[in-house]
CSV table of C-alpha atoms in Angstrom, one decimal:
chain,number,residue,atom,x,y,z
A,29,MET,CA,184.1,162.3,93.0
A,30,VAL,CA,184.0,165.7,92.9
A,31,ASN,CA,181.0,166.9,93.8
A,32,GLN,CA,179.4,170.2,94.7
A,33,TYR,CA,180.4,169.8,98.5
A,34,THR,CA,184.3,169.9,97.2
A,35,GLU,CA,184.5,173.5,96.7
A,36,ILE,CA,183.0,174.3,100.4
A,37,THR,CA,185.5,171.7,102.0
A,38,LYS,CA,188.3,174.2,103.0
A,39,TYR,CA,185.5,176.5,104.2
A,40,TYR,CA,183.2,173.7,105.9
A,41,ASP,CA,184.1,173.7,109.2
A,42,LEU,CA,184.6,177.6,109.9
A,43,TRP,CA,181.0,177.3,108.4
A,44,VAL,CA,179.6,174.8,110.6
A,45,THR,CA,181.3,176.0,113.9
A,46,SER,CA,180.6,179.7,113.7
A,47,GLY,CA,177.4,178.5,115.3
A,48,TYR,CA,175.1,176.9,112.3
A,49,TYR,CA,175.6,173.3,114.6
A,50,ASP,CA,176.5,173.0,118.4
A,51,PHE,CA,178.6,169.3,117.7
A,52,GLN,CA,178.7,168.6,121.5
A,53,SER,CA,174.7,168.9,122.1
A,54,LEU,CA,174.1,166.9,119.0
A,55,ALA,CA,176.6,163.7,120.1
A,56,LYS,CA,175.3,164.2,123.9
A,57,GLU,CA,171.6,163.7,122.0
A,58,ALA,CA,173.0,161.5,120.0
A,59,HIS,CA,174.6,159.0,122.8
A,60,SER,CA,171.7,159.5,124.9
A,61,ILE,CA,169.3,158.0,122.3
A,62,VAL,CA,171.6,155.6,121.1
A,63,GLY,CA,174.0,154.3,124.3
A,64,ASP,CA,177.0,152.6,124.8
A,65,GLY,CA,179.3,150.3,123.0
A,66,ARG,CA,177.0,150.4,119.8
A,67,GLN,CA,178.1,150.1,116.4
A,68,VAL,CA,177.4,152.7,114.7
A,69,LEU,CA,177.2,154.6,111.3
A,70,GLU,CA,176.9,158.2,110.0
A,71,LEU,CA,176.0,159.6,106.9
A,72,GLY,CA,177.8,162.4,105.6
A,73,VAL,CA,180.4,162.1,108.0
A,74,GLY,CA,182.1,165.4,106.2
A,75,THR,CA,185.2,166.6,108.2
A,76,GLY,CA,184.4,164.2,111.6
A,77,LEU,CA,183.4,167.2,113.6
A,78,LEU,CA,179.9,165.4,114.8
A,79,ALA,CA,182.5,161.8,114.8
A,80,GLN,CA,184.6,163.2,117.1
A,81,LYS,CA,182.5,164.1,119.7
A,82,TYR,CA,180.4,161.0,119.6
A,83,ILE,CA,183.4,159.1,120.8
A,84,GLU,CA,184.6,161.3,123.1
A,85,LEU,CA,181.1,160.4,124.7
A,86,ASP,CA,181.7,156.8,123.9
A,87,PRO,CA,185.3,155.6,123.2
A,88,THR,CA,183.9,151.7,123.0
A,89,CYS,CA,181.5,152.2,119.9
A,90,GLU,CA,182.5,151.3,116.5
A,91,PHE,CA,182.0,154.0,114.7
A,92,THR,CA,182.2,154.1,110.6
A,93,GLY,CA,181.5,157.2,108.7
A,94,ILE,CA,180.4,157.7,104.8
A,95,ASP,CA,181.0,160.6,103.0
A,96,PHE,CA,181.0,161.3,98.9
A,97,THR,CA,183.5,164.1,99.2
A,98,ALA,CA,186.9,162.8,99.6
A,99,SER,CA,188.3,166.0,100.3
A,100,MET,CA,186.1,166.4,103.7
A,101,LEU,CA,187.6,163.0,104.5
A,102,GLU,CA,190.6,163.6,104.0
A,103,ILE,CA,190.1,166.3,106.7
A,104,ALA,CA,187.9,163.6,108.9
A,105,LYS,CA,191.2,161.4,108.8
A,106,GLN,CA,193.3,164.0,110.0
A,107,ARG,CA,191.2,165.0,113.1
A,108,LEU,CA,189.7,161.4,113.8
A,109,GLY,CA,193.1,159.2,112.8
A,110,ASN,CA,192.0,155.6,113.3
A,111,GLN,CA,188.9,155.9,116.2
A,112,VAL,CA,186.9,155.9,113.0
A,113,LYS,CA,186.2,153.8,110.0
A,114,LEU,CA,185.9,156.3,107.7
A,115,ILE,CA,184.5,155.0,103.9
A,116,GLU,CA,184.0,157.1,100.4
A,117,ALA,CA,180.8,156.2,99.7
A,118,ASP,CA,177.1,157.7,99.0
A,119,ALA,CA,174.0,156.7,101.3
A,120,VAL,CA,172.3,155.7,98.2
A,121,THR,CA,173.9,153.1,97.0
A,122,MET,CA,176.9,152.3,99.3
A,123,ASP,CA,177.5,148.7,100.0
A,124,LEU,CA,179.4,148.4,103.3
A,125,ASN,CA,178.8,145.1,104.0
A,126,ALA,CA,178.6,145.8,107.5
A,127,LYS,CA,175.6,145.8,109.8
A,128,PHE,CA,175.2,148.6,112.4
A,129,ASP,CA,173.3,149.2,115.5
A,130,VAL,CA,172.0,152.8,114.8
A,131,ALA,CA,172.5,155.2,111.6
A,132,ILE,CA,172.5,158.9,112.1
A,133,SER,CA,172.8,162.1,110.0
A,134,ASN,CA,173.1,165.2,111.2
A,135,GLY,CA,171.4,167.3,108.2
A,136,GLY,CA,174.8,165.9,106.1
A,137,VAL,CA,171.9,163.5,103.9
A,138,TRP,CA,169.2,163.4,105.5
A,139,GLY,CA,167.7,165.2,108.9
A,140,ILE,CA,164.3,165.7,110.7
A,141,LEU,CA,163.5,168.8,111.4
A,142,ASP,CA,161.7,169.7,114.5
A,143,GLN,CA,158.6,172.3,113.2
A,144,GLY,CA,158.5,173.6,116.9
A,145,ASP,CA,155.2,173.6,119.1
A,146,GLN,CA,152.8,172.8,116.1
A,147,ALA,CA,154.1,168.5,117.0
A,148,GLN,CA,155.0,168.2,113.0
A,149,TRP,CA,158.0,166.9,111.7
A,150,GLN,CA,160.1,167.8,108.2
A,151,PHE,CA,161.9,165.3,107.0
A,152,GLY,CA,164.9,167.6,104.8
A,153,GLY,CA,168.3,166.3,102.8
A,154,HIS,CA,170.5,166.9,100.1
A,155,VAL,CA,169.4,163.7,98.0
A,156,PRO,CA,167.6,165.1,94.9
A,157,GLY,CA,164.4,163.1,94.1
A,158,LEU,CA,161.8,161.1,96.1
A,159,GLU,CA,162.9,157.6,94.5
A,160,ALA,CA,166.1,158.3,94.9
A,161,ASN,CA,165.5,159.1,98.3
A,162,ARG,CA,163.3,155.9,98.9
A,163,GLN,CA,166.3,154.4,97.4
A,164,GLY,CA,168.6,155.5,99.8
A,165,LEU,CA,166.2,155.3,102.9
A,166,ALA,CA,165.6,151.2,102.1
A,167,ASN,CA,169.7,151.0,101.2
A,168,VAL,CA,170.4,152.5,105.2
A,169,ALA,CA,167.9,150.0,106.3
A,170,ARG,CA,169.3,147.6,104.8
A,171,HIS,CA,172.8,148.3,106.6
A,172,LEU,CA,171.1,148.1,110.3
A,173,LYS,CA,170.9,145.2,112.9
A,174,GLU,CA,167.2,143.8,113.5
A,175,GLY,CA,166.1,146.4,115.7
A,176,GLY,CA,168.0,149.7,114.4
């Protein structure tokens, strides 16, 4: 699928690894919550930078990444090989015929932002429209195991 992210694919890794994200820290934080050997779904896997760091921490996990940008997934496939199942899909409409222990998103689709000492959280994402966000979150919930 051609979309707005197709145009930034060749610059994406340079942009997000130049201080925008610390993928090692993000992977450690996610893994500390999720634990070992889980079935993990990453929403908006992009070029696989977070997935790479996560599976380095937990090679026993079953990691699946979705993204709706084919050019990003091509880079992820080069980076990750067969360590991760990569699927071209949109989180709002995906039908993966699978259940996962946990779904993670590092802002690729959605993110929850800590507002610091205000003890408030802000929901943000790349899905336009309130109804599409509701649909997408419900769809992700359908892909989670009970308690996920």
